[in-house]
Amino acid sequence: MRKTVIPFGPQHPVLPEPIHLKLTVEDERIIEAIPNLGYVHRGLERLADIRDFHQMIQVVERVCGICSVIHALCYCQGIEEIMGVEVPPRARYLRVMWSELHRIQSHLLWLGLFADSFGFESLFMQFWRVREKIMDISEATTGNRVIVSVNVIGGVRRNPDPEQIRWVLAQIDWVEAELQRLEDTMLEDYTVKKRTVGKGVLTRQQAYELGAVGPVLRGSGVAQDARQTGYAAYGELHFEPVVETDGDCYARNKVRFRETLASIDLIRRAIHRLPDGEVRTKIKGIKPPQGETVNRVEQPRGELLYYLKGSGQKTLDRVRIRTPTFANIPPLLVMLPGHFLSDVPVVTLSIDPCISCTER
Amino acid sequence: MQGIKRFINQLRAKSPWLLHFDCGSCNGCDIEILACLTPVYDVERFGIIHVGNPFHADLLLTSGTVNHRNKKVLANLYSQMPSPKIVVAIGACGLSGGIFREAYNVVGGIDKVIPVDVYVPGCPPKPEAIIDGVVLGLGKLQAPQERNGERKEA
């Protein structure tokens, strides 16, 4: 049979971002997939040469608009570690709250897009309707919907008052009730199962060897989550990673859905234990960062790693960012062969690709 | 013939189809564009449909800075769209390069590559602002027709 090469992307209706896969197909079956990256590359890491280490917070937030809080959190934690700045306890708990809010909005966004990828458009609309509530919470507590810019070196910028916190709890309850209503459709529906069960299987061994991270790894049965390291206030919140063992698209879908509910629970626990006091340590008078560090946090898509190096100057010597989608592309290339062309959007979306993270 | 053209233009502004291309944005604007299509903002009630094919599109929504690799893709998409076409640049990066303007792989705003009709500022702009920008663009889609009409009367 003759082989044909079909381009998938860079402009594709299912993915809002330009990823380009060269798919070699035989009849309708894929035998090879070659990724072709670089459409979103901007060269953010070199901006560290001209922006000082405070201004870099705004830059790293724009590595990815979907998980901006977590990028800034990782960067700030790294700088705080080098400079020896102690973060007030209230700020650590608030950081958990905003990170988990962002995780929920990112997972809801993904659940919607995933439903859209197999043509279940009304489910897409339902998830995005629920997501708007999270965006309202973001806007009310931080001042912006998507790129919220709350993390600063030494703490957080905003301090929600008790009334606002009570309001957040009420909104979170609403989100949980809505999600429980949608759970039956997303996880038990015949159409959803037909398109996802047994598609894009990644075994535990493969996931481990290829270095998958985040829900892709946990969907294959490895209980690994950077939140287990206990950064910010996670160490005090008794966090348990969500694990599924099947390793197919359905398992990854289930992991993300259950993680959304787990995040709601984490926010509740963080709010109940929220200490009083300051939210920001003054860092005036402390010397600019001198030294190097590696910092890991858990993004909605998996483990995020920052390497930071400073030499006592206002600008940092090096900022290196390793993002989760970069680690999840090799597993994707293993998942794709053997599937029909019509399954490509479903399998590709199941790793939750964030191209703007990957290419920076 | 004039009558038919006017009729088609009217329909075009009543139900514009839009194409979205992300050329190097951080996703912030893209998810706000998608949020416009969902129940809270719901632009589909105005007949605005998000299509994946440039041959079907009247409006091009672009977000993010242009870089050296995707400027060709952007120019291709623009040239494949049938006239009359409207380009809406979304977000600070689409306007001027925004926070990324000094990065080495960034060309600058969308208008360095293709002509832009409406600029929507913000980082990222709220869905209301994006809808406002699209509506302004639709005004431009109707405008040549109205100008022709005036000339005819005079």
Short mmCIF file of C-alpha atoms in Angstrom, two decimals:
data_model
loop_
_atom_site.label_atom_id
_atom_site.label_comp_id
_atom_site.label_asym_id
_atom_site.label_seq_id
_atom_site.Cartn_x
_atom_site.Cartn_y
_atom_site.Cartn_z
CA MET A 1 0.00 0.00 0.00
CA ARG A 2 1.23 3.50 -0.82
CA LYS A 3 2.16 5.82 2.01
CA THR A 4 0.80 9.32 2.18
CA VAL A 5 2.00 12.22 4.30
CA ILE A 6 -0.77 14.34 5.75
CA PRO A 7 -0.02 17.58 7.60
CA PHE A 8 -1.96 18.16 10.82
CA GLY A 9 -1.88 21.88 11.60
CA PRO A 10 -0.37 24.46 12.09
CA GLN A 11 -3.78 26.04 11.75
CA HIS A 12 -6.32 23.44 12.85
CA PRO A 13 -9.89 23.91 14.05
CA VAL A 14 -9.56 21.55 17.03
CA LEU A 15 -6.42 23.07 18.53
CA PRO A 16 -6.33 26.79 19.10
CA GLU A 17 -2.55 26.65 18.92
CA PRO A 18 -0.21 26.03 16.00
CA ILE A 19 1.20 22.53 16.46
CA HIS A 20 2.29 20.83 13.27
CA LEU A 21 2.40 17.04 12.99
CA LYS A 22 3.51 15.32 9.82
CA LEU A 23 1.46 12.13 9.77
CA THR A 24 2.53 9.27 7.54
CA VAL A 25 -0.58 7.26 6.83
CA GLU A 26 -1.19 3.95 5.13
CA ASP A 27 -4.79 3.85 4.00
CA GLU A 28 -6.37 5.51 7.08
CA ARG A 29 -3.96 4.21 9.68
CA ILE A 30 -1.08 6.23 11.03
CA ILE A 31 2.31 4.62 10.96
CA GLU A 32 4.46 7.55 11.93
CA ALA A 33 4.07 11.01 13.39
CA ILE A 34 6.78 13.67 13.27
CA PRO A 35 6.27 16.89 15.20
CA ASN A 36 7.35 20.13 13.67
CA LEU A 37 7.72 22.89 16.21
CA GLY A 38 8.74 26.52 16.25
CA TYR A 39 5.61 28.41 15.26
CA VAL A 40 5.26 30.10 18.65
CA HIS A 41 8.91 30.49 19.54
CA ARG A 42 9.61 33.99 20.80
CA GLY A 43 12.85 33.65 22.71
CA LEU A 44 11.59 34.53 26.17
CA GLU A 45 14.52 33.09 28.09
CA ARG A 46 16.91 35.62 26.56
CA LEU A 47 14.68 38.47 27.72
CA ALA A 48 16.35 37.90 31.10
CA ASP A 49 19.32 39.79 29.65
CA ILE A 50 17.44 43.05 29.39
CA ARG A 51 14.71 42.85 32.03
CA ASP A 52 15.60 42.94 35.71
CA PHE A 53 14.58 40.10 38.01
CA HIS A 54 11.39 41.85 39.14
CA GLN A 55 10.25 42.54 35.59
CA MET A 56 10.92 38.92 34.64
CA ILE A 57 7.85 37.90 36.70
CA GLN A 58 5.66 39.57 34.08
CA VAL A 59 7.61 37.85 31.32
CA VAL A 60 7.43 34.33 32.76
CA GLU A 61 3.70 34.77 33.39
CA ARG A 62 3.34 35.16 29.66
CA VAL A 63 5.14 31.92 28.86
CA CYS A 64 1.66 30.45 29.02
CA GLY A 65 -1.56 32.33 29.64
CA ILE A 66 -3.43 29.29 30.93
CA CYS A 67 -1.14 28.56 33.88
CA SER A 68 0.40 31.99 34.44
CA VAL A 69 0.05 31.88 38.24
CA ILE A 70 2.03 28.66 38.46
CA HIS A 71 4.85 29.90 36.20
CA ALA A 72 5.19 33.03 38.33
CA LEU A 73 5.00 30.93 41.51
CA CYS A 74 7.85 28.71 40.37
CA TYR A 75 10.00 31.68 39.37
CA CYS A 76 9.32 33.59 42.60
CA GLN A 77 10.04 30.52 44.75
CA GLY A 78 13.38 30.13 42.97
CA ILE A 79 14.39 33.77 43.48
CA GLU A 80 13.22 33.64 47.12
CA GLU A 81 15.36 30.56 47.65
CA ILE A 82 18.47 32.28 46.26
CA MET A 83 17.87 35.52 48.15
CA GLY A 84 16.88 33.76 51.38
CA VAL A 85 13.52 35.49 51.68
CA GLU A 86 10.94 33.98 54.04
CA VAL A 87 7.38 34.07 52.68
CA PRO A 88 4.62 34.83 55.24
CA PRO A 89 2.32 31.82 55.95
CA ARG A 90 -0.80 33.61 54.72
CA ALA A 91 0.88 34.28 51.38
CA ARG A 92 1.80 30.59 51.04
CA TYR A 93 -1.81 29.55 51.56
CA LEU A 94 -3.08 32.21 49.17
CA ARG A 95 -0.59 30.98 46.58
CA VAL A 96 -2.10 27.50 46.92
CA MET A 97 -5.58 28.95 46.51
CA TRP A 98 -4.74 30.81 43.31
CA SER A 99 -2.70 27.92 41.89
CA GLU A 100 -5.58 25.53 42.43
CA LEU A 101 -8.08 28.00 40.96
CA HIS A 102 -5.88 28.12 37.89
CA ARG A 103 -5.62 24.35 37.81
CA ILE A 104 -9.41 24.10 37.87
CA GLN A 105 -9.85 26.60 35.06
CA SER A 106 -7.18 24.88 32.99
CA HIS A 107 -8.69 21.43 33.51
CA LEU A 108 -12.20 22.70 32.74
CA LEU A 109 -10.84 24.32 29.60
CA TRP A 110 -9.25 21.03 28.64
CA LEU A 111 -12.33 18.94 29.46
CA GLY A 112 -14.34 21.25 27.20
CA LEU A 113 -11.84 21.13 24.34
CA PHE A 114 -11.55 17.36 24.71
CA ALA A 115 -15.32 16.98 24.42
CA ASP A 116 -15.17 19.23 21.35
CA SER A 117 -12.43 17.09 19.80
CA PHE A 118 -14.80 14.16 19.46
CA GLY A 119 -17.66 16.38 18.42
CA PHE A 120 -19.62 16.61 21.68
CA GLU A 121 -20.17 20.34 21.40
CA SER A 122 -22.85 20.75 24.05
CA LEU A 123 -20.54 19.24 26.67
CA PHE A 124 -17.86 21.73 25.58
CA MET A 125 -20.32 24.55 26.18
CA GLN A 126 -21.30 23.16 29.59
CA PHE A 127 -17.72 22.95 30.84
CA TRP A 128 -16.94 26.44 29.63
CA ARG A 129 -20.06 27.75 31.31
CA VAL A 130 -18.82 26.36 34.63
CA ARG A 131 -15.34 27.70 33.91
CA GLU A 132 -16.63 31.26 33.67
CA LYS A 133 -17.43 31.10 37.39
CA ILE A 134 -13.75 30.41 38.12
CA MET A 135 -12.82 33.34 35.90
CA ASP A 136 -15.21 35.51 37.94
CA ILE A 137 -13.45 34.42 41.14
CA SER A 138 -10.08 35.26 39.57
CA GLU A 139 -11.33 38.66 38.52
CA ALA A 140 -12.85 39.44 41.92
CA THR A 141 -9.85 38.35 43.97
CA THR A 142 -6.98 39.48 41.74
CA GLY A 143 -8.28 42.04 39.28
CA ASN A 144 -7.84 40.16 36.01
CA ARG A 145 -9.36 37.11 34.41
CA VAL A 146 -6.49 35.26 32.80
CA ILE A 147 -3.07 36.74 33.54
CA VAL A 148 -3.56 37.68 37.16
CA SER A 149 -0.07 38.79 38.25
CA VAL A 150 -0.52 38.17 41.97
CA ASN A 151 2.83 36.57 42.76
CA VAL A 152 5.72 38.82 43.69
CA ILE A 153 9.08 38.03 45.20
CA GLY A 154 8.39 37.73 48.92
CA GLY A 155 4.67 36.96 48.81
CA VAL A 156 1.52 37.94 46.97
CA ARG A 157 0.15 41.26 45.84
CA ARG A 158 -3.44 40.97 47.04
CA ASN A 159 -5.00 40.18 50.38
CA PRO A 160 -8.65 39.11 50.10
CA ASP A 161 -10.79 40.16 53.08
CA PRO A 162 -12.90 37.59 55.05
CA GLU A 163 -16.07 38.53 53.21
CA GLN A 164 -14.43 37.85 49.85
CA ILE A 165 -13.11 34.52 51.12
CA ARG A 166 -16.65 33.49 52.17
CA TRP A 167 -17.88 34.48 48.72
CA VAL A 168 -15.15 32.36 47.10
CA LEU A 169 -16.24 29.35 49.19
CA ALA A 170 -19.85 29.79 48.07
CA GLN A 171 -18.81 29.99 44.41
CA ILE A 172 -16.61 26.91 44.76
CA ASP A 173 -19.60 24.99 46.15
CA TRP A 174 -21.60 25.96 43.08
CA VAL A 175 -18.79 24.80 40.77
CA GLU A 176 -18.59 21.46 42.57
CA ALA A 177 -22.35 20.89 42.31
CA GLU A 178 -22.27 21.68 38.58
CA LEU A 179 -19.33 19.35 38.02
CA GLN A 180 -21.08 16.50 39.80
CA ARG A 181 -23.99 17.06 37.45
CA LEU A 182 -21.64 16.78 34.45
CA GLU A 183 -19.68 13.84 35.83
CA ASP A 184 -22.15 11.27 34.64
CA THR A 185 -21.96 12.51 31.04
CA MET A 186 -18.21 13.00 30.88
CA LEU A 187 -17.25 9.68 32.43
CA GLU A 188 -20.14 7.29 31.71
CA ASP A 189 -21.62 8.42 28.41
CA TYR A 190 -21.65 5.84 25.61
CA THR A 191 -20.31 8.28 22.98
CA VAL A 192 -17.47 9.48 25.18
CA LYS A 193 -16.43 5.94 26.07
CA LYS A 194 -16.62 4.79 22.47
CA ARG A 195 -14.17 7.49 21.37
CA THR A 196 -11.74 7.34 24.30
CA VAL A 197 -11.52 3.84 25.82
CA GLY A 198 -8.50 1.98 24.45
CA LYS A 199 -7.32 4.96 22.35
CA GLY A 200 -3.74 6.18 22.70
CA VAL A 201 -2.60 3.56 25.19
CA LEU A 202 0.61 4.31 27.06
CA THR A 203 1.77 1.56 29.38
CA ARG A 204 3.24 2.25 32.79
CA GLN A 205 6.68 1.19 31.60
CA GLN A 206 6.56 3.38 28.48
CA ALA A 207 5.35 6.39 30.45
CA TYR A 208 8.18 5.97 32.93
CA GLU A 209 10.86 5.44 30.29
CA LEU A 210 9.78 8.29 28.02
CA GLY A 211 9.64 10.70 30.93
CA ALA A 212 5.97 11.59 30.76
CA VAL A 213 4.74 14.02 33.40
CA GLY A 214 1.48 15.12 34.94
CA PRO A 215 -1.88 13.54 34.11
CA VAL A 216 -0.29 11.50 31.28
CA LEU A 217 2.02 9.82 33.80
CA ARG A 218 -0.67 9.48 36.46
CA GLY A 219 -3.12 8.11 33.89
CA SER A 220 -0.65 5.28 33.30
CA GLY A 221 -0.49 4.35 36.97
CA VAL A 222 2.56 6.19 38.32
CA ALA A 223 1.69 8.21 41.41
CA GLN A 224 4.04 11.12 40.85
CA ASP A 225 3.08 14.72 41.41
CA ALA A 226 5.41 17.63 42.14
CA ARG A 227 2.94 18.83 44.78
CA GLN A 228 4.09 15.90 46.90
CA THR A 229 7.34 17.81 47.48
CA GLY A 230 5.30 20.15 49.67
CA TYR A 231 6.16 23.53 48.15
CA ALA A 232 4.09 26.59 49.16
CA ALA A 233 1.59 25.18 51.67
CA TYR A 234 0.98 21.79 50.03
CA GLY A 235 3.05 20.05 52.67
CA GLU A 236 0.52 21.00 55.33
CA LEU A 237 -2.60 20.14 53.33
CA HIS A 238 -2.23 16.33 53.16
CA PHE A 239 -2.24 16.12 49.41
CA GLU A 240 -2.83 12.80 47.60
CA PRO A 241 -2.17 12.41 43.84
CA VAL A 242 -4.96 11.12 41.61
CA VAL A 243 -4.00 7.91 39.78
CA GLU A 244 -5.61 5.75 37.09
CA THR A 245 -4.05 2.61 35.67
CA ASP A 246 -5.41 2.06 32.14
CA GLY A 247 -3.17 4.58 30.35
CA ASP A 248 -5.64 5.39 27.57
CA CYS A 249 -7.41 8.64 26.69
CA TYR A 250 -10.28 7.72 28.98
CA ALA A 251 -7.94 7.26 31.96
CA ARG A 252 -6.32 10.64 31.34
CA ASN A 253 -9.76 12.19 31.04
CA LYS A 254 -10.74 10.59 34.35
CA VAL A 255 -7.54 11.77 36.05
CA ARG A 256 -8.19 15.35 35.00
CA PHE A 257 -11.82 15.24 36.04
CA ARG A 258 -10.98 13.82 39.46
CA GLU A 259 -8.13 16.29 39.85
CA THR A 260 -10.56 19.14 39.31
CA LEU A 261 -12.67 17.86 42.21
CA ALA A 262 -9.51 17.31 44.29
CA SER A 263 -8.45 20.91 43.60
CA ILE A 264 -11.80 22.17 44.86
CA ASP A 265 -11.19 20.18 48.02
CA LEU A 266 -7.66 21.60 48.34
CA ILE A 267 -8.95 25.18 48.02
CA ARG A 268 -11.50 24.50 50.76
CA ARG A 269 -8.87 23.05 53.06
CA ALA A 270 -6.46 25.92 52.32
CA ILE A 271 -9.16 28.49 53.07
CA HIS A 272 -10.19 26.79 56.33
CA ARG A 273 -6.61 26.83 57.55
CA LEU A 274 -5.81 30.30 56.17
CA PRO A 275 -3.65 32.09 58.79
CA ASP A 276 -3.87 35.81 59.51
CA GLY A 277 -1.09 38.30 59.05
CA GLU A 278 1.05 39.86 56.37
CA VAL A 279 1.03 38.68 52.76
CA ARG A 280 4.30 40.16 51.60
CA THR A 281 7.83 40.35 53.00
CA LYS A 282 9.67 43.55 52.18
CA ILE A 283 12.75 42.74 50.14
CA LYS A 284 14.12 46.28 49.97
CA GLY A 285 17.74 46.33 51.01
CA ILE A 286 18.43 42.68 50.22
CA LYS A 287 21.11 42.18 47.56
CA PRO A 288 20.01 40.98 44.08
CA PRO A 289 20.09 37.19 43.67
CA GLN A 290 23.51 35.60 43.64
CA GLY A 291 23.72 31.85 43.09
CA GLU A 292 21.71 29.24 41.25
CA THR A 293 18.72 27.06 41.93
CA VAL A 294 16.37 24.49 40.43
CA ASN A 295 12.72 24.70 41.35
CA ARG A 296 9.91 22.29 40.54
CA VAL A 297 6.17 22.83 40.77
CA GLU A 298 3.14 21.02 39.41
CA GLN A 299 1.37 22.70 36.53
CA PRO A 300 -2.06 21.54 35.31
CA ARG A 301 -0.14 19.72 32.54
CA GLY A 302 2.59 18.25 34.71
CA GLU A 303 5.88 19.07 36.27
CA LEU A 304 7.42 22.45 35.55
CA LEU A 305 11.10 23.06 36.15
CA TYR A 306 12.93 26.38 36.42
CA TYR A 307 16.68 26.80 36.53
CA LEU A 308 17.71 30.28 37.65
CA LYS A 309 21.19 31.72 37.93
CA GLY A 310 22.14 35.17 39.11
CA SER A 311 25.47 36.82 39.85
CA GLY A 312 24.46 39.70 42.08
CA GLN A 313 23.39 41.88 39.15
CA LYS A 314 19.93 43.32 38.56
CA THR A 315 19.49 41.03 35.56
CA LEU A 316 19.73 37.26 35.86
CA ASP A 317 22.43 35.33 34.02
CA ARG A 318 20.20 32.51 32.91
CA VAL A 319 16.57 31.47 33.08
CA ARG A 320 15.87 27.99 31.79
CA ILE A 321 12.33 26.71 31.65
CA ARG A 322 11.40 23.06 31.10
CA THR A 323 7.70 22.79 30.51
CA PRO A 324 5.43 19.73 30.84
CA THR A 325 4.27 19.55 27.22
CA PHE A 326 7.89 19.31 26.10
CA ALA A 327 8.16 16.14 28.20
CA ASN A 328 4.82 14.81 26.95
CA ILE A 329 5.51 15.04 23.21
CA PRO A 330 7.67 11.84 23.03
CA PRO A 331 4.85 9.78 24.65
CA LEU A 332 2.42 11.30 22.13
CA LEU A 333 4.52 10.02 19.25
CA VAL A 334 4.32 6.53 20.74
CA MET A 335 0.55 6.78 21.23
CA LEU A 336 -0.36 7.88 17.70
CA PRO A 337 0.78 5.03 15.40
CA GLY A 338 -1.88 2.40 14.72
CA HIS A 339 -4.84 4.74 15.10
CA PHE A 340 -7.20 6.07 12.47
CA LEU A 341 -6.70 9.59 11.20
CA SER A 342 -9.98 10.61 12.84
CA ASP A 343 -8.59 9.71 16.26
CA VAL A 344 -5.61 12.06 15.94
CA PRO A 345 -7.33 15.12 17.48
CA VAL A 346 -8.56 13.05 20.45
CA VAL A 347 -5.18 11.44 21.13
CA THR A 348 -3.26 14.68 20.58
CA LEU A 349 -5.53 16.59 22.93
CA SER A 350 -5.31 13.90 25.57
CA ILE A 351 -1.80 15.08 26.52
CA ASP A 352 -3.21 18.61 26.87
CA PRO A 353 -0.65 20.21 24.55
CA CYS A 354 0.40 23.73 25.45
CA ILE A 355 2.55 24.78 22.53
CA SER A 356 3.20 28.26 23.81
CA CYS A 357 4.80 26.69 26.91
CA THR A 358 6.83 24.23 24.87
CA GLU A 359 8.33 26.71 22.47
CA ARG A 360 8.43 29.77 24.73
CA MET B 1 -26.56 43.58 -10.01
CA GLN B 2 -26.10 46.39 -7.45
CA GLY B 3 -29.10 45.07 -5.58
CA ILE B 4 -27.66 41.59 -5.33
CA LYS B 5 -24.29 42.93 -4.13
CA ARG B 6 -25.98 45.03 -1.47
CA PHE B 7 -28.02 42.03 -0.39
CA ILE B 8 -24.92 39.83 -0.08
CA ASN B 9 -23.04 42.49 1.88
CA GLN B 10 -25.97 42.86 4.23
CA LEU B 11 -25.98 39.13 4.87
CA ARG B 12 -22.22 39.12 5.35
CA ALA B 13 -22.47 41.62 8.17
CA LYS B 14 -25.45 39.81 9.69
CA SER B 15 -23.68 36.48 9.89
CA PRO B 16 -19.92 36.87 9.65
CA TRP B 17 -17.76 33.75 9.83
CA LEU B 18 -14.52 34.12 11.62
CA LEU B 19 -11.20 32.40 11.47
CA HIS B 20 -8.85 32.43 14.41
CA PHE B 21 -5.11 32.13 14.08
CA ASP B 22 -2.70 32.15 16.98
CA CYS B 23 0.67 33.39 15.79
CA GLY B 24 2.81 33.25 18.87
CA SER B 25 0.50 34.37 21.63
CA CYS B 26 0.72 33.08 25.19
CA ASN B 27 -2.78 31.51 24.96
CA GLY B 28 -4.28 34.21 27.15
CA CYS B 29 -5.98 35.89 24.19
CA ASP B 30 -6.86 32.59 22.52
CA ILE B 31 -8.85 31.32 25.46
CA GLU B 32 -10.62 34.66 25.73
CA ILE B 33 -11.57 34.40 22.05
CA LEU B 34 -12.89 30.89 22.70
CA ALA B 35 -14.72 32.19 25.78
CA CYS B 36 -16.63 34.56 23.47
CA LEU B 37 -18.20 31.53 21.78
CA THR B 38 -19.38 29.93 25.01
CA PRO B 39 -22.73 30.37 26.80
CA VAL B 40 -21.85 33.38 28.98
CA TYR B 41 -20.91 35.63 26.04
CA ASP B 42 -22.32 33.53 23.21
CA VAL B 43 -21.51 35.40 20.00
CA GLU B 44 -23.27 32.68 18.01
CA ARG B 45 -26.56 34.39 18.76
CA PHE B 46 -25.37 37.15 16.39
CA GLY B 47 -24.69 34.59 13.68
CA ILE B 48 -20.93 34.66 14.25
CA ILE B 49 -19.53 31.21 13.53
CA HIS B 50 -16.01 30.03 14.20
CA VAL B 51 -14.73 28.19 11.11
CA GLY B 52 -11.50 26.35 10.48
CA ASN B 53 -11.23 27.05 6.78
CA PRO B 54 -9.84 30.37 5.51
CA PHE B 55 -11.84 30.02 2.28
CA HIS B 56 -15.06 30.38 4.27
CA ALA B 57 -14.02 33.24 6.53
CA ASP B 58 -14.93 36.92 6.45
CA LEU B 59 -13.03 37.92 9.56
CA LEU B 60 -9.52 36.96 10.68
CA LEU B 61 -8.91 37.14 14.41
CA THR B 62 -5.21 37.07 15.17
CA SER B 63 -3.56 37.02 18.56
CA GLY B 64 0.06 37.26 19.54
CA THR B 65 3.26 38.51 18.02
CA VAL B 66 4.39 37.48 14.58
CA ASN B 67 7.62 35.52 14.56
CA HIS B 68 9.99 34.68 11.74
CA ARG B 69 8.55 31.23 11.25
CA ASN B 70 4.82 31.83 11.23
CA LYS B 71 4.69 35.09 9.28
CA LYS B 72 4.42 33.04 6.09
CA VAL B 73 1.54 31.02 7.53
CA LEU B 74 -0.25 34.24 8.50
CA ALA B 75 0.27 35.80 5.06
CA ASN B 76 -0.98 32.58 3.43
CA LEU B 77 -4.13 32.50 5.53
CA TYR B 78 -4.81 36.14 4.71
CA SER B 79 -4.35 35.65 0.99
CA GLN B 80 -6.63 32.59 1.00
CA MET B 81 -9.55 34.51 2.48
CA PRO B 82 -12.04 35.93 -0.05
CA SER B 83 -12.53 39.71 -0.21
CA PRO B 84 -13.90 41.74 1.45
CA LYS B 85 -11.97 40.67 4.54
CA ILE B 86 -11.42 42.22 7.92
CA VAL B 87 -8.45 41.60 10.21
CA VAL B 88 -8.81 42.11 13.95
CA ALA B 89 -5.55 42.13 15.95
CA ILE B 90 -6.10 41.07 19.54
CA GLY B 91 -3.98 41.82 22.58
CA ALA B 92 -0.97 43.97 23.28
CA CYS B 93 1.31 41.52 21.41
CA GLY B 94 -0.80 41.68 18.27
CA LEU B 95 -0.68 45.46 18.35
CA SER B 96 3.02 46.05 18.78
CA GLY B 97 4.81 42.96 20.05
CA GLY B 98 3.83 43.80 23.63
CA ILE B 99 6.03 42.36 26.34
CA PHE B 100 7.90 40.24 23.80
CA ARG B 101 8.88 43.12 21.49
CA GLU B 102 12.60 42.88 22.34
CA ALA B 103 12.85 39.08 22.04
CA TYR B 104 15.08 37.87 19.22
CA ASN B 105 12.54 35.84 17.26
CA VAL B 106 9.79 38.46 17.25
CA VAL B 107 8.97 40.50 14.15
CA GLY B 108 6.45 42.79 15.88
CA GLY B 109 2.75 43.47 15.55
CA ILE B 110 0.38 41.80 13.08
CA ASP B 111 0.41 44.95 10.92
CA LYS B 112 4.03 44.29 9.96
CA VAL B 113 2.79 41.43 7.78
CA ILE B 114 -0.84 42.01 6.83
CA PRO B 115 -3.07 45.11 6.94
CA VAL B 116 -5.06 45.33 10.19
CA ASP B 117 -8.48 46.97 10.43
CA VAL B 118 -9.26 46.86 14.14
CA TYR B 119 -6.90 46.83 17.12
CA VAL B 120 -8.14 45.44 20.44
CA PRO B 121 -5.76 46.40 23.29
CA GLY B 122 -5.37 44.53 26.58
CA CYS B 123 -3.29 41.74 28.03
CA PRO B 124 -5.45 39.81 27.51
CA PRO B 125 -8.50 41.85 26.47
CA LYS B 126 -11.77 40.81 28.11
CA PRO B 127 -14.30 38.95 25.95
CA GLU B 128 -16.48 42.08 25.94
CA ALA B 129 -13.63 44.04 24.34
CA ILE B 130 -13.08 41.31 21.73
CA ILE B 131 -16.79 41.31 20.83
CA ASP B 132 -16.63 45.10 20.58
CA GLY B 133 -13.67 44.84 18.22
CA VAL B 134 -15.47 42.32 16.02
CA VAL B 135 -18.54 44.56 15.87
CA LEU B 136 -16.34 47.51 14.83
CA GLY B 137 -14.88 45.28 12.12
CA LEU B 138 -18.36 44.43 10.89
CA GLY B 139 -19.05 48.15 10.56
CA LYS B 140 -16.08 48.34 8.23
CA LEU B 141 -17.40 45.39 6.26
CA GLN B 142 -20.57 47.34 5.55
CA ALA B 143 -18.90 50.71 5.06
CA PRO B 144 -17.77 50.49 1.38
CA GLN B 145 -21.29 49.53 0.40
CA GLU B 146 -22.75 52.57 2.16
CA ARG B 147 -20.18 54.85 0.60
CA ASN B 148 -21.10 53.58 -2.85
CA GLY B 149 -24.73 54.24 -2.09
CA GLU B 150 -24.04 57.81 -1.09
CA ARG B 151 -22.06 58.46 -4.24
CA LYS B 152 -24.87 57.14 -6.31
CA GLU B 153 -27.37 59.48 -4.71
CA ALA B 154 -25.10 62.50 -5.17
#
